[in-house]
XYZ file of C-alpha atoms in Angstrom:
436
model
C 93.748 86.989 64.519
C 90.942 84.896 63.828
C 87.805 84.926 66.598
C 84.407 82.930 65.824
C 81.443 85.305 64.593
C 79.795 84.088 67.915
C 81.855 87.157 69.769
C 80.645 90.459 70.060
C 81.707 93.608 68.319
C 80.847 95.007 71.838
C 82.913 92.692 73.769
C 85.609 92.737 71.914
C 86.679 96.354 72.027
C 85.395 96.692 75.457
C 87.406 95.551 78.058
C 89.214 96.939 80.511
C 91.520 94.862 82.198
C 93.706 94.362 85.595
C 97.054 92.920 85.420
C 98.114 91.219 89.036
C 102.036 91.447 90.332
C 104.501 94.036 89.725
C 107.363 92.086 88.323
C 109.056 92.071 84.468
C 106.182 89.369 84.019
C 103.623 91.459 84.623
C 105.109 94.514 82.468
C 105.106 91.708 79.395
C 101.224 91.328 80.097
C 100.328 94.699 80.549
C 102.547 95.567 77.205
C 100.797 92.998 75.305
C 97.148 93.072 76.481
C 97.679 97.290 75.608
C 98.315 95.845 72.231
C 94.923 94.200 71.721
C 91.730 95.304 69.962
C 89.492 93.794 72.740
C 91.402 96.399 75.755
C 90.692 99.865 76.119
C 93.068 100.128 79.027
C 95.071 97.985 81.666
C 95.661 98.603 85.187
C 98.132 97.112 87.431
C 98.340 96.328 91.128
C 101.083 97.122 92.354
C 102.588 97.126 89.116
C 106.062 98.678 88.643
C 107.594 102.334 87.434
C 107.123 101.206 83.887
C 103.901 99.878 83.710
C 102.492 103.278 84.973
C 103.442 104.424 81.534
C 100.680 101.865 80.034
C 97.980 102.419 82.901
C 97.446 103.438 86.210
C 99.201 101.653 88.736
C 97.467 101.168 92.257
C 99.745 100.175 95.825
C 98.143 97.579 97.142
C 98.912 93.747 98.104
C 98.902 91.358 95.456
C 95.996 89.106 98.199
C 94.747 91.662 99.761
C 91.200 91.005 97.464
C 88.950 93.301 99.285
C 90.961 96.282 98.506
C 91.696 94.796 94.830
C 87.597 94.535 94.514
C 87.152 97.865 95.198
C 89.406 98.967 92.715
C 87.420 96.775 90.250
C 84.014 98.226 91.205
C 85.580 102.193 91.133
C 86.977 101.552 87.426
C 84.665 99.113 85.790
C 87.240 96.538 85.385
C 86.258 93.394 83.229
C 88.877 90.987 83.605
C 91.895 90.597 86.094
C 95.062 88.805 85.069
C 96.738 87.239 87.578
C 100.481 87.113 86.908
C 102.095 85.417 90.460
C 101.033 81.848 91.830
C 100.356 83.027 95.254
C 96.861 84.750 94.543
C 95.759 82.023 92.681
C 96.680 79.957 95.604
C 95.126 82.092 98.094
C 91.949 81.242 96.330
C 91.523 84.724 93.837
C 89.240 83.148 91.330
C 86.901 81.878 94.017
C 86.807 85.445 95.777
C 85.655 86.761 92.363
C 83.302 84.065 91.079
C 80.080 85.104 91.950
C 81.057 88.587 90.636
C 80.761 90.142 86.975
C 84.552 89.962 87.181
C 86.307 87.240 85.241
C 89.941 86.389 86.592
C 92.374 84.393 83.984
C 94.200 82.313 86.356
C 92.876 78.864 87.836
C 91.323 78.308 91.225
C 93.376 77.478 94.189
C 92.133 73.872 93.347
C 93.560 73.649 89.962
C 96.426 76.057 91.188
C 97.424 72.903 93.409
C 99.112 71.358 90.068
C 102.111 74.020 91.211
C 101.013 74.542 94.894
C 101.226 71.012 95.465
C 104.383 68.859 93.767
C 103.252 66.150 95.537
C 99.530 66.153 94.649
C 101.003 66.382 90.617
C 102.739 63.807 91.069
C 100.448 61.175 92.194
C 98.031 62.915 89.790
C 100.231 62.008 86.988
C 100.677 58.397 88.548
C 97.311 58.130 87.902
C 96.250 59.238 85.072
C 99.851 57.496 83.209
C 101.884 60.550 82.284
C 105.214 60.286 82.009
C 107.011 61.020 84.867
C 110.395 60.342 86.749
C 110.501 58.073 89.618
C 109.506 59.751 93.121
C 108.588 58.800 96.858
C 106.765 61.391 99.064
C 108.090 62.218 102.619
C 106.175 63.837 105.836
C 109.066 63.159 107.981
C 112.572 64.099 107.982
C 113.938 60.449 109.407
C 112.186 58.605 106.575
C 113.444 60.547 104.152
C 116.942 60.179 105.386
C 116.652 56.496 105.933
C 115.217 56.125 102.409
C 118.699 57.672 100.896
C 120.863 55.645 102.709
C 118.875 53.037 101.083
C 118.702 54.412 97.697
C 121.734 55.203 95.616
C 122.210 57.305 92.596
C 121.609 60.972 92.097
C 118.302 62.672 93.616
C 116.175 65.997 93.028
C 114.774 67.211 96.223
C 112.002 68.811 96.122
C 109.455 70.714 98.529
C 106.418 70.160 98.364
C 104.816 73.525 98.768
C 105.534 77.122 96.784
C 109.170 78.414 96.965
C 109.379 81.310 94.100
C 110.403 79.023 91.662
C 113.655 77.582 94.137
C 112.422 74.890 95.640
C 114.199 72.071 94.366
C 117.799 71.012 94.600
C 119.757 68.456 92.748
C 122.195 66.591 94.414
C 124.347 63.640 93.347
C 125.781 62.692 96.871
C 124.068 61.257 99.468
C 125.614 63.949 102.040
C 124.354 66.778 99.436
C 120.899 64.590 99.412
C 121.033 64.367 102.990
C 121.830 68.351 103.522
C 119.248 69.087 101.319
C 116.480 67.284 103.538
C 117.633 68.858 106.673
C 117.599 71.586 104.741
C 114.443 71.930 103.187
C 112.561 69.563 106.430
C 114.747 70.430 109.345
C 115.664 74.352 108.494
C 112.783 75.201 107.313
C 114.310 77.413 104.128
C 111.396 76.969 102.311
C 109.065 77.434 105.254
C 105.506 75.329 105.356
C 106.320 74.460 101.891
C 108.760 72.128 103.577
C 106.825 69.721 105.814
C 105.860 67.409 102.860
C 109.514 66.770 100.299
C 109.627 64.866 97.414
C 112.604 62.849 96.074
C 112.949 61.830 92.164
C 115.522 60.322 90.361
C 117.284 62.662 88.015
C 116.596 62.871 84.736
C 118.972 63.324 81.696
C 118.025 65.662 78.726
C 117.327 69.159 77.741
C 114.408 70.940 79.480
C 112.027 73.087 77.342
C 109.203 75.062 79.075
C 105.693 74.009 76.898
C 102.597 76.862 77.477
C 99.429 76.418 76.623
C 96.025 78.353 77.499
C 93.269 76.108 78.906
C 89.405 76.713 79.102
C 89.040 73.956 81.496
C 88.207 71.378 78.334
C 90.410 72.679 75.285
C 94.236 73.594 74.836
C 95.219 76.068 72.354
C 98.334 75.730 70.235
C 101.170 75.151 72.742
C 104.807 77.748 72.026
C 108.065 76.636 73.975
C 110.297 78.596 75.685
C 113.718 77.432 76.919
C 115.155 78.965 80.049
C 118.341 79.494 81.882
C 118.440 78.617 85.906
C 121.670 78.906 87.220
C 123.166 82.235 88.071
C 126.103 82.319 86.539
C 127.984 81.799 82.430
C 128.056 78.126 81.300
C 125.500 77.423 84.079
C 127.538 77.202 86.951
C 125.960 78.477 90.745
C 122.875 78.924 92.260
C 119.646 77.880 91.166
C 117.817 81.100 90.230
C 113.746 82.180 89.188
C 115.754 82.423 85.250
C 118.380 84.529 84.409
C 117.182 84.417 80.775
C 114.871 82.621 78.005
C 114.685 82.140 74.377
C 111.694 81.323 71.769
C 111.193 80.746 68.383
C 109.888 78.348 66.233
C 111.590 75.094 66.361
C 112.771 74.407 69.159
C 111.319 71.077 68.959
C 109.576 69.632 65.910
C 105.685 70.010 65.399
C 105.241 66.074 65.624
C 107.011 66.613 69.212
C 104.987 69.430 70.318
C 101.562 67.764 69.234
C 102.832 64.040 71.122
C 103.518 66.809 74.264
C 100.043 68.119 74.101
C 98.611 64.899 73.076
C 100.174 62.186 76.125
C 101.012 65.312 78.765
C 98.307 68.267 78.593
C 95.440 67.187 77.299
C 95.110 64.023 80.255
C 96.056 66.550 82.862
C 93.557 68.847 81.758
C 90.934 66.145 81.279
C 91.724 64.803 84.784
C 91.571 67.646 86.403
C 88.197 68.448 85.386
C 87.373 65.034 86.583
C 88.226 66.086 89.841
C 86.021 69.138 89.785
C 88.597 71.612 89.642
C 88.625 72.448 86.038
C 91.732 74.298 84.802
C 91.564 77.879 83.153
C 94.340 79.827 82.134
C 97.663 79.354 81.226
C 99.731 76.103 81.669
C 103.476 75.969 82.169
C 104.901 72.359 81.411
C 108.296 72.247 82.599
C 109.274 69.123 80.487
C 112.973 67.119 79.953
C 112.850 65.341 76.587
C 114.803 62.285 77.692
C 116.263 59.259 75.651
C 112.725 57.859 75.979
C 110.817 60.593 75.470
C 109.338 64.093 77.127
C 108.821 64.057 81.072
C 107.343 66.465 83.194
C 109.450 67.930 85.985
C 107.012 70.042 87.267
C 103.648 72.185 86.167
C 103.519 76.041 87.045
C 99.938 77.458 86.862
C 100.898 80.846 85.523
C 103.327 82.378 82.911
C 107.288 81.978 83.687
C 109.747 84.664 84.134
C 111.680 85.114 82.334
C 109.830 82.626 79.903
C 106.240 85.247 79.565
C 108.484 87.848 77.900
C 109.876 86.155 75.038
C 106.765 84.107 74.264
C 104.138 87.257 74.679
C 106.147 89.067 71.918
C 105.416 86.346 69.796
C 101.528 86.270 70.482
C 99.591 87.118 67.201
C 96.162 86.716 68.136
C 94.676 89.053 70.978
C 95.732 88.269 74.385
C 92.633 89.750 75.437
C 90.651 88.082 73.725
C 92.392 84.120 74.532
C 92.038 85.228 78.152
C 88.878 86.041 78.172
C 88.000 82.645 76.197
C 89.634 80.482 78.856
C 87.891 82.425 81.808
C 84.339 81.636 79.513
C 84.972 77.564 78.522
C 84.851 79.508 74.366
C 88.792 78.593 73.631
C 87.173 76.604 70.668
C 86.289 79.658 69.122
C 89.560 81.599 69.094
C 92.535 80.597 67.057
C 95.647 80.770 69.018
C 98.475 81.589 66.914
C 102.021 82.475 67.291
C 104.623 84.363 64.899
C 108.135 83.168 63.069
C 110.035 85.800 65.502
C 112.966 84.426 67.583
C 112.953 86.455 70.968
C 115.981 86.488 73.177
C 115.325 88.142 77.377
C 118.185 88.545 79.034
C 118.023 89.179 83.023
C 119.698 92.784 84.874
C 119.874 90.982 88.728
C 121.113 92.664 91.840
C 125.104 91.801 92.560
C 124.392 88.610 94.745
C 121.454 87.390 93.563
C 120.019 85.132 94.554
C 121.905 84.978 97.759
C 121.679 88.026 100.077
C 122.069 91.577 97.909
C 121.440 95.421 98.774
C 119.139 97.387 96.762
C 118.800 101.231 96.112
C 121.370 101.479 93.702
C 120.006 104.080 90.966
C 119.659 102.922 87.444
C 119.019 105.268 84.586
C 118.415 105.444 80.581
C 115.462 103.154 80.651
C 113.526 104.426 78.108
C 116.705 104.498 75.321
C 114.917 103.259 72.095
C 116.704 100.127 70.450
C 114.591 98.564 67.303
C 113.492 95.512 67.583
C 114.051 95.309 70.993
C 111.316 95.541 74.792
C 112.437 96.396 78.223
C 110.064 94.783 80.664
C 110.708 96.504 84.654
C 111.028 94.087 87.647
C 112.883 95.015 90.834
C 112.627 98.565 90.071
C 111.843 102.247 92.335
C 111.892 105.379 92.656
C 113.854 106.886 95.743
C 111.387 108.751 97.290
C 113.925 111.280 99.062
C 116.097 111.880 95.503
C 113.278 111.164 92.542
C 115.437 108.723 91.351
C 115.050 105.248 89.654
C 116.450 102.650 91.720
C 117.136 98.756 91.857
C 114.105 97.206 94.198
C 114.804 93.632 94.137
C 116.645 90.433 93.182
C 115.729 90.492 89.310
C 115.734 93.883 88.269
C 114.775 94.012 84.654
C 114.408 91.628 81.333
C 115.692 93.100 78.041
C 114.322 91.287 74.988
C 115.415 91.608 71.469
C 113.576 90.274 68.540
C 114.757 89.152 64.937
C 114.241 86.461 62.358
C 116.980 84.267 63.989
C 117.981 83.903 67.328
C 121.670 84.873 66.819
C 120.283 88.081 65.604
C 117.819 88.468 68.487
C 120.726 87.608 71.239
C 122.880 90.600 69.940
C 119.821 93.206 70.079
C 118.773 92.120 73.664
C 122.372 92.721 74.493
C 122.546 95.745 72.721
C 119.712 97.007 74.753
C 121.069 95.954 77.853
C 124.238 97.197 77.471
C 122.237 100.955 76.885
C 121.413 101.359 80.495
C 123.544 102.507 83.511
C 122.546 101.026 86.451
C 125.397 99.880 89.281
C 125.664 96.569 92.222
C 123.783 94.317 89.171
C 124.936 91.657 86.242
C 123.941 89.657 83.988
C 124.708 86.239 82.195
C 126.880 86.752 79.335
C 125.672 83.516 77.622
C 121.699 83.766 77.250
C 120.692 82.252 73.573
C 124.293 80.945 72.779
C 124.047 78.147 73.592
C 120.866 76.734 72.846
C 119.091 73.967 75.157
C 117.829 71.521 72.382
């Protein structure tokens, strides 16, 4: 790790830190920012099972920032990371600002880059990124009216937050028109629904592109690729990821500078224009189409499962990059990552991510494997029997790491295949067949 002079011996092995969310996420931050010289310990709210084994963990609502300040004051905490979207929605940095607390995560102004699809999109209008095609709808007639007009296949999208299932392709103009009534009429996604967007679909392969922000400077961007459908050889439901891969590679350097160069750098610059300047991380989700990189959409946090094969691959102090974007001193730390391929392969509840039951127990968690993490999602303890048990739709990400991915694949498998757990499953196909 290299960090300018300009930082403190004191501040950097100082810090105690607050990790935000309770999913497998989260458990990759926690496990990481344990890692680094600048921590002396992490805490977690709610946090999960197997974060309690890095820190304490405390039960309270991932907004509910009056209790979360309090548990700032009573341990000294420095920093908070905020893993989910929906605090830094709700507005978490502003709550904190005129604190001694530094949050990495944007305000809920910058946060509106994934709160917002359609605000992106017109911001990209502006500022000439590229972009596919899209109209913006605030009523369900005009939107039909525009398909019947309209041929070709669509991506409907709403506008607002839907964990990460919000959009729905759809090459018909019955499945378009479904998904409308859907998404406008039904009301699946909620509020998030009274504004839909419609863009032409793209062809290519889809990479996920992070990069931490200071509001003015981007450090070195990593790509992850991930895998949404629930099911081998992509087939059923749209999902938050089922699994991820990283190494280096996966595009070409001149590609990943071009990326930062015509995509994250203007949005960056322009949102500072607007007086929302972003700080954190930033989650391109980009297709690399015959005329070059697009951006689907921008997530203003870390992706799961995309945060635990990336994090892994971290070498400089994640403690210390976070606290440089919360401080506008990104300059002054070199972000750099390693030559490891990572593999994360999703446990999810049987069902997923339809309707499923829960409560199932799951055991030999802690089973060492070399080479290899197991980061805890949807995971309990039965408070009748003791025992672990599954607690939600994604259960848990096993990760293997290696000098090639086919290597890396067969450890996070390996791992996987090490714990008992019943009701779940998982894709059979993450890293074989690569997106790029």
């Amino acid at each position: 790790m290299r960090i300018n002079e300009n930082f403190t011996e004191e501040w950097m092995y100082h810090m105690r830190v607050l990790v935000i969310g309770s999913g497998a996420r989260e458990h990759a931050m926690a496990d990481k920012l344990i890692e680094s010289t600048s921590v002396t310990s992490v805490h977690s709210c709610p946090g999960n099972i197997l974060m309690e084994t890095i820190g304490p963990v405390y039960d309270i609502e991932i907004c509910d920032f009056d209790k979360i300040s309090k548990i700032c004051l009573n341990h000294n905490i420095d920093l908070i990371a905020v893993g989910p979207e929906i605090p830094m929605a709700a507005g978490i940095s502003e709550y904190f600002e005129t604190s001694s607390i530094k949050v990495f995560g944007p305000t809920s102004g910058a946060a509106r880059l994934e709160s917002s699809k359609a605000f992106t999109r017109e911001l990209l209008e502006r500022i000439d990124v590229p972009s596919p095609n899209f109209n913006i709808f605030d009523d369900i007639n005009k939107a039909i009216d525009w398909i019947d007009r309209n041929d070709g296949p669509k991506v409907i999208k709403a506008d607002g937050l839907a964990a990460g299932k919000g959009v729905i392709i759809a090459d018909r103009k019955e499945a378009q028109k479904i998904a409308v009534n859907a998404i406008m009429g039904d009301k699946i996604f909620g509020e998030s629904g009274n504004n839909l967007i419609i863009e032409e679909k793209l062809e290519g392969p889809e990479i996920s592109v992070f990069a931490f922000c200071d509001g003015e400077n981007i450090s070195n961007p990593v790509v992850a690729c991930d895998y949404k459908r629930a099911q081998d050889g992509d087939r059923g439901l749209n999902t938050g990821g089922m699994g991820s891969y990283s190494y280096p590679g996966i595009i070409d350097n001149s590609l990943l500078q071009h990326i930062k160069d015509i995509i994250l750098l203007p949005t960056v610059s322009e949102m500072t224009r607007l007086g929302v300047p972003y700080k954190g991380v930033l989650y391109a989700g980009l297709m690399i189409t015959p005329s070059g990189p697009k951006v689907l959409e921008f997530n203003c946090r870390f992706g799961d499962p995309e945060a635990q094969v990336i994090l892994p691959r971290l070498k400089t102090d994640l403690g210390s990059v976070m606290d440089a974007c919360v401080t506008g001193n990104l300059r002054s730390v070199v972000v750099e990552w390693n030559d490891l391929a990572c593999v994360g392969v999703v446990l999810a509840s049987a069902g997923y991510p339809s309707a499923y039951q829960t409560g199932y127990e799951i055991s030999n968690l802690n089973e060492s494997v070399e080479n290899t993490k197991l980061f805890a999602g949807g995971i309990s303890i039965n408070s009748t029997t003791g025992i672990n048990c599954t607690n939600g739709g994604r259960i848990l990400t096993a990760v293997g790491m290696a000098d090639t991915i086919s290597k890396a694949r067969k450890l996070a498998y390996e791992k996987l295949n090490t714990i008992n757990s019943s009701n779940t499953f998982f894709r059979t196909d993450i890293g074989q067949v690569l997106r790029t």
